[in-house]
Short mmCIF file of C-alpha atoms in Angstrom, two decimals:
data_model
loop_
_atom_site.label_atom_id
_atom_site.label_comp_id
_atom_site.label_asym_id
_atom_site.label_seq_id
_atom_site.Cartn_x
_atom_site.Cartn_y
_atom_site.Cartn_z
CA SER A 1 175.90 151.93 117.16
CA THR A 2 175.54 148.43 115.76
CA CYS A 3 177.76 145.37 115.87
CA LYS A 4 175.79 142.69 113.99
CA ILE A 5 173.47 144.20 111.39
CA ASP A 6 174.67 144.22 107.78
CA ILE A 7 175.10 147.69 106.29
CA GLY A 8 175.20 148.85 102.71
CA THR A 9 173.46 150.22 99.67
CA LEU A 10 170.61 148.56 97.87
CA LEU A 11 170.65 150.38 94.58
CA VAL A 12 173.44 152.76 93.64
CA ASN A 13 174.00 153.18 89.92
CA PRO A 14 176.96 154.02 87.64
CA VAL A 15 175.19 157.02 86.08
CA ASN A 16 174.60 159.43 88.97
CA ARG A 17 177.87 158.46 90.66
CA HIS A 18 181.08 157.17 89.13
CA PRO A 19 181.95 153.60 90.20
CA THR A 20 185.39 154.65 91.47
CA VAL A 21 183.73 157.06 93.91
CA THR A 22 181.21 154.41 94.98
CA ALA A 23 183.97 151.85 95.59
CA SER A 24 185.95 154.32 97.68
CA SER A 25 182.89 155.29 99.72
CA ILE A 26 181.81 151.72 100.48
CA ALA A 27 185.39 150.84 101.46
CA THR A 28 185.17 153.59 104.09
CA ILE A 29 181.92 152.12 105.41
CA ALA A 30 183.61 148.70 105.54
CA GLU A 31 186.28 150.14 107.82
CA LEU A 32 183.50 150.99 110.29
CA ALA A 33 181.63 147.71 109.81
CA PRO A 34 184.17 145.11 108.69
CA GLY A 35 182.75 141.82 107.44
CA ARG A 36 179.17 143.07 107.33
CA THR A 37 179.11 145.63 104.52
CA VAL A 38 177.38 145.04 101.18
CA LEU A 39 177.38 147.07 97.96
CA GLY A 40 174.17 146.78 95.94
CA CYS A 41 173.86 148.39 92.52
CA GLY A 42 171.58 148.56 89.50
CA ILE A 43 170.85 150.39 86.28
CA GLY A 44 169.24 153.41 87.96
CA ASP A 45 165.68 153.73 86.64
CA THR A 46 163.77 156.43 88.57
CA ALA A 47 166.76 157.98 90.34
CA VAL A 48 168.41 158.50 86.96
CA ARG A 49 165.33 159.54 84.99
CA LEU A 50 164.44 162.27 87.52
CA ALA A 51 167.90 163.76 86.90
CA GLY A 52 167.18 163.93 83.17
CA LEU A 53 169.55 161.04 82.43
CA LYS A 54 169.15 157.57 80.98
CA PRO A 55 169.54 154.37 83.00
CA ALA A 56 172.75 152.44 82.51
CA ARG A 57 172.87 149.86 79.77
CA ILE A 58 173.60 146.29 80.80
CA ARG A 59 177.17 146.45 79.50
CA GLU A 60 177.75 149.68 81.43
CA LEU A 61 176.45 148.13 84.65
CA GLU A 62 178.55 145.01 84.08
CA ALA A 63 181.68 147.11 83.52
CA SER A 64 180.98 149.08 86.71
CA VAL A 65 180.58 145.87 88.73
CA MET A 66 183.90 144.53 87.46
CA LEU A 67 185.61 147.86 88.12
CA MET A 68 184.32 148.12 91.68
CA LYS A 69 185.18 144.49 92.46
CA SER A 70 188.74 145.02 91.22
CA LEU A 71 189.21 148.22 93.19
CA LEU A 72 187.80 146.70 96.38
CA ALA A 73 190.18 143.75 95.93
CA GLY A 74 193.12 146.19 95.93
CA ASP A 75 193.92 145.82 92.22
CA GLU A 76 195.24 148.59 90.03
CA VAL A 77 192.71 149.41 87.30
CA ASP A 78 193.28 151.27 84.06
CA VAL A 79 190.56 153.92 83.87
CA GLY A 80 192.13 155.99 81.11
CA ALA A 81 193.94 158.36 83.46
CA VAL A 82 197.69 159.05 83.59
CA LYS A 83 198.10 156.33 86.21
CA PRO A 84 195.94 153.32 87.10
CA ALA A 85 193.31 153.83 89.77
CA VAL A 86 193.86 152.06 93.07
CA LEU A 87 192.16 152.30 96.46
CA PRO A 88 194.65 153.16 99.22
CA PHE A 89 192.50 151.24 101.73
CA PRO A 90 190.69 148.45 99.88
CA ALA A 91 188.18 146.29 101.71
CA HIS A 92 186.43 143.01 100.99
CA VAL A 93 182.88 144.08 100.16
CA PRO A 94 180.63 141.78 98.12
CA VAL A 95 179.09 143.50 95.11
CA TRP A 96 175.45 142.65 94.49
CA VAL A 97 173.25 143.55 91.52
CA ALA A 98 169.52 144.29 91.83
CA ALA A 99 167.78 143.08 88.69
CA GLY A 100 164.47 142.10 87.17
CA GLY A 101 165.00 141.85 83.43
CA PRO A 102 166.20 138.53 82.00
CA LYS A 103 169.34 139.93 80.37
CA THR A 104 170.35 141.85 83.50
CA LEU A 105 169.76 138.79 85.67
CA GLU A 106 171.95 136.68 83.40
CA MET A 107 174.69 139.32 83.42
CA ALA A 108 174.52 139.48 87.22
CA GLY A 109 174.94 135.72 87.44
CA ALA A 110 178.07 136.03 85.34
CA CYS A 111 179.86 138.72 87.35
CA ALA A 112 178.21 139.69 90.67
CA ASP A 113 178.79 138.20 94.11
CA GLY A 114 175.06 138.19 94.73
CA VAL A 115 171.79 139.16 93.07
CA PHE A 116 168.77 140.93 94.53
CA ILE A 117 165.80 139.60 92.55
CA ARG A 118 163.15 142.24 91.97
CA VAL A 119 160.32 140.63 90.01
CA GLY A 120 157.41 140.64 92.44
CA THR A 121 156.15 137.84 94.64
CA HIS A 122 154.95 135.15 92.25
CA LEU A 123 156.92 131.91 92.48
CA ARG A 124 157.05 131.41 88.70
CA ASN A 125 158.72 134.76 88.11
CA ILE A 126 161.16 134.15 90.96
CA GLN A 127 162.05 130.69 89.61
CA MET A 128 162.51 132.12 86.11
CA SER A 129 164.85 134.77 87.51
CA VAL A 130 166.96 132.23 89.39
CA ASP A 131 167.20 130.13 86.23
CA ARG A 132 168.55 133.17 84.37
CA ILE A 133 171.08 133.91 87.10
CA ARG A 134 172.32 130.35 87.11
CA ALA A 135 172.51 130.29 83.30
CA GLY A 136 174.69 133.40 83.40
CA ALA A 137 176.98 131.80 85.93
CA LYS A 138 177.33 128.61 83.90
CA ARG A 139 178.05 130.58 80.73
CA VAL A 140 181.30 131.93 82.21
CA GLY A 141 182.26 128.79 84.12
CA ARG A 142 181.10 129.89 87.56
CA ASP A 143 179.45 127.50 90.01
CA PRO A 144 175.81 128.70 90.23
CA ARG A 145 175.71 127.57 93.85
CA ASN A 146 178.24 130.29 94.73
CA ILE A 147 175.95 133.11 93.56
CA ARG A 148 174.23 134.46 96.64
CA LEU A 149 170.55 135.35 96.34
CA GLY A 150 168.36 138.05 97.82
CA ALA A 151 164.88 139.35 97.10
CA VAL A 152 163.20 142.74 97.15
CA PHE A 153 159.46 142.60 97.80
CA HIS A 154 157.28 145.70 97.62
CA THR A 155 155.35 145.55 100.89
CA VAL A 156 152.03 147.41 101.07
CA PHE A 157 151.72 147.61 104.84
CA VAL A 158 148.16 148.97 105.00
CA ASP A 159 145.44 147.49 107.19
CA ASP A 160 142.53 148.58 104.97
CA GLN A 161 142.27 145.71 102.46
CA ASP A 162 140.58 147.76 99.74
CA VAL A 163 143.22 150.48 99.92
CA ALA A 164 146.01 147.90 100.05
CA LEU A 165 144.70 146.24 96.89
CA LEU A 166 144.55 149.56 95.04
CA MET A 167 148.15 150.27 96.00
CA GLY A 168 149.03 146.72 94.99
CA LYS A 169 147.57 147.34 91.55
CA SER A 170 149.80 150.40 91.28
CA MET A 171 152.76 148.14 92.09
CA ALA A 172 151.71 145.73 89.33
CA ALA A 173 151.43 148.66 86.92
CA GLY A 174 154.92 149.79 87.92
CA TYR A 175 156.33 146.42 86.93
CA TYR A 176 154.40 146.54 83.66
CA GLU A 177 155.95 149.95 82.87
CA TYR A 178 159.48 148.60 82.73
CA SER A 179 159.17 144.79 82.62
CA PRO A 180 155.92 143.82 80.85
CA MET A 181 157.23 140.30 80.23
CA LEU A 182 156.73 139.59 83.95
CA LEU A 183 152.96 139.86 83.48
CA ASP A 184 153.11 137.96 80.20
CA HIS A 185 154.95 135.10 81.87
CA LEU A 186 152.09 134.73 84.37
CA GLY A 187 149.34 135.03 81.76
CA LEU A 188 148.12 138.29 83.32
CA ASP A 189 146.57 140.58 80.72
CA TRP A 190 146.85 144.35 80.50
CA LYS A 191 143.53 145.59 79.13
CA GLY A 192 143.81 149.32 79.70
CA ALA A 193 145.74 152.31 78.43
CA HIS A 194 149.53 152.14 78.50
CA PRO A 195 151.09 153.54 81.72
CA ASN A 196 152.74 156.32 79.71
CA GLU A 197 149.31 157.74 78.89
CA PHE A 198 148.57 158.25 82.58
CA LYS A 199 151.98 159.82 83.08
CA SER A 200 151.76 162.16 80.09
CA GLY A 201 148.32 163.25 81.25
CA GLY A 202 149.70 164.19 84.67
CA ARG A 203 147.59 161.67 86.58
CA VAL A 204 150.61 159.62 87.69
CA TRP A 205 154.13 160.92 88.34
CA PRO A 206 156.98 159.99 88.26
CA ASP A 207 155.76 156.40 87.85
CA PHE A 208 153.39 153.85 89.36
CA HIS A 209 155.90 152.76 92.01
CA HIS A 210 156.74 156.25 93.26
CA ALA A 211 153.55 158.27 92.84
CA PRO A 212 152.87 160.38 95.95
CA ASP A 213 149.25 159.11 96.10
CA LEU A 214 149.42 155.38 95.40
CA GLU A 215 145.73 154.92 96.13
CA ALA A 216 144.91 157.36 93.32
CA SER A 217 147.41 155.78 90.93
CA GLY A 218 145.89 152.40 91.76
CA ARG A 219 142.45 153.69 90.77
CA CYS A 220 143.89 154.59 87.35
CA VAL A 221 144.53 150.88 86.76
CA ASN A 222 141.58 149.45 88.64
CA PHE A 223 140.91 147.33 85.55
CA LEU A 224 143.64 145.05 86.93
CA SER A 225 142.50 142.14 89.06
CA ASP A 226 143.40 141.34 92.65
CA ALA A 227 145.59 138.58 91.22
CA HIS A 228 147.69 141.23 89.47
CA ALA A 229 148.25 143.01 92.78
CA ARG A 230 149.12 139.86 94.71
CA ALA A 231 151.58 138.69 92.04
CA PHE A 232 153.78 141.73 92.57
CA CYS A 233 153.69 142.66 96.25
CA LEU A 234 152.94 141.59 99.78
CA LEU A 235 149.90 143.46 101.06
CA GLY A 236 147.59 143.98 104.00
CA GLY A 237 148.04 144.21 107.73
CA ALA A 238 150.87 142.69 109.73
CA ALA A 239 149.32 139.23 110.14
CA ALA A 240 148.46 138.96 106.44
CA ILE A 241 151.92 140.05 105.29
CA ALA A 242 153.62 137.69 107.73
CA GLU A 243 151.56 134.79 106.39
CA GLN A 244 152.26 135.71 102.75
CA LEU A 245 155.98 136.12 103.40
CA ALA A 246 156.30 132.85 105.32
CA GLU A 247 154.50 130.95 102.55
CA LEU A 248 156.69 132.56 99.89
CA ILE A 249 159.93 131.75 101.69
CA GLN A 250 158.78 128.15 102.18
CA SER A 251 157.71 127.83 98.52
CA THR A 252 161.03 129.13 97.22
CA SER A 253 162.95 126.91 99.63
CA ASP A 254 161.01 123.90 98.35
CA GLN A 255 162.37 124.79 94.89
CA GLY A 256 165.95 124.95 96.16
CA ILE A 257 166.02 128.75 96.34
CA GLU A 258 167.43 130.15 99.57
CA PHE A 259 167.53 133.90 100.12
CA GLU A 260 170.36 135.39 102.14
CA TYR A 261 168.55 138.72 102.27
CA VAL A 262 164.86 139.58 102.02
CA VAL A 263 164.17 143.29 101.67
CA LEU A 264 160.66 144.49 102.46
CA GLN A 265 160.43 147.75 100.54
CA PRO A 266 157.87 149.94 102.35
CA ILE A 267 154.78 150.98 100.42
CA PRO A 268 153.79 153.74 100.75
CA ASP A 269 156.95 155.57 101.72
CA PRO A 270 157.00 156.14 105.50
CA PRO A 271 156.88 159.76 106.64
CA ARG A 272 160.21 161.39 107.35
CA PRO A 273 161.07 161.57 110.16
CA ASP A 274 159.24 158.42 111.28
CA PRO A 275 159.96 158.07 115.02
CA GLY A 276 158.39 156.00 117.76
CA ALA A 277 156.77 152.60 118.15
CA GLY A 278 154.50 153.20 115.15
CA ALA A 279 157.43 153.65 112.75
CA TYR A 280 157.74 151.21 109.84
CA ILE A 281 161.25 150.25 110.94
CA GLU A 282 159.88 149.38 114.39
CA ARG A 283 156.64 147.69 113.36
CA VAL A 284 158.06 145.35 110.70
CA PRO A 285 160.47 143.49 113.04
CA ALA A 286 157.98 143.42 115.90
CA GLU A 287 154.80 142.55 114.01
CA ILE A 288 155.93 140.76 110.83
CA LEU A 289 159.44 139.33 111.07
CA SER A 290 158.87 137.93 114.56
CA LYS A 291 155.95 135.85 113.22
CA VAL A 292 157.89 134.69 110.15
CA ARG A 293 160.79 133.53 112.30
CA ALA A 294 158.54 131.75 114.80
#
């Protein structure tokens, strides 16, 4: 059991699961962990595409955020049924949006309690994202300082530097698949075949972020430079990642950007189950976070 750690979702979506069901479920979690439950949501991407569906449009995601916030506040909401929807046991749960595209970031700033920025690790892309969030807040009369910020960093926790860089290039390619403007903004060229060509040929599936062999998918885009890899993930052994993360947190803080949450998304996916002292969930706090906090 836990009594301090925050609990919640990072990326539910309104396509696979209706927002009324999500709101009810997270309210139940909040009963077990009052005051430390968070609801994170997004458009869906891979989880939706693998089900043969399309990711939510920005307006659909925005409507789902507003619906879930109203239900969690205990309000009655007209959902087109005979009677308005209402949660019998509402709970205060902040609703966060995970976003990387400029329009989604701006929408999140206008309606979400917090925003998980998912644009890689380069300061310029992070600053651009925060600017979009704050612009969205201002557009609807919200105080930008009240929008809480978090970050999701793909973390290639691999000691072999050459392998880590290949996996990092796969991460960069994954961002290019869905958000090519992030590379454009940094002046990073893409001089190879489009990612869809690798996918249609069966060399990469389902995408460059979730391929089962990220070293192989990285070789497909080995025309990318090391700078591409380092702009979109933390990579290397524990000491290297701790140094990169500490520098990044300090750089963003110097720009007036303070993250309430920093999510280190494991790359590659840890084995399941992943028990013992060598588990990702054990090694990251002991070997990385302890150094960053020091």
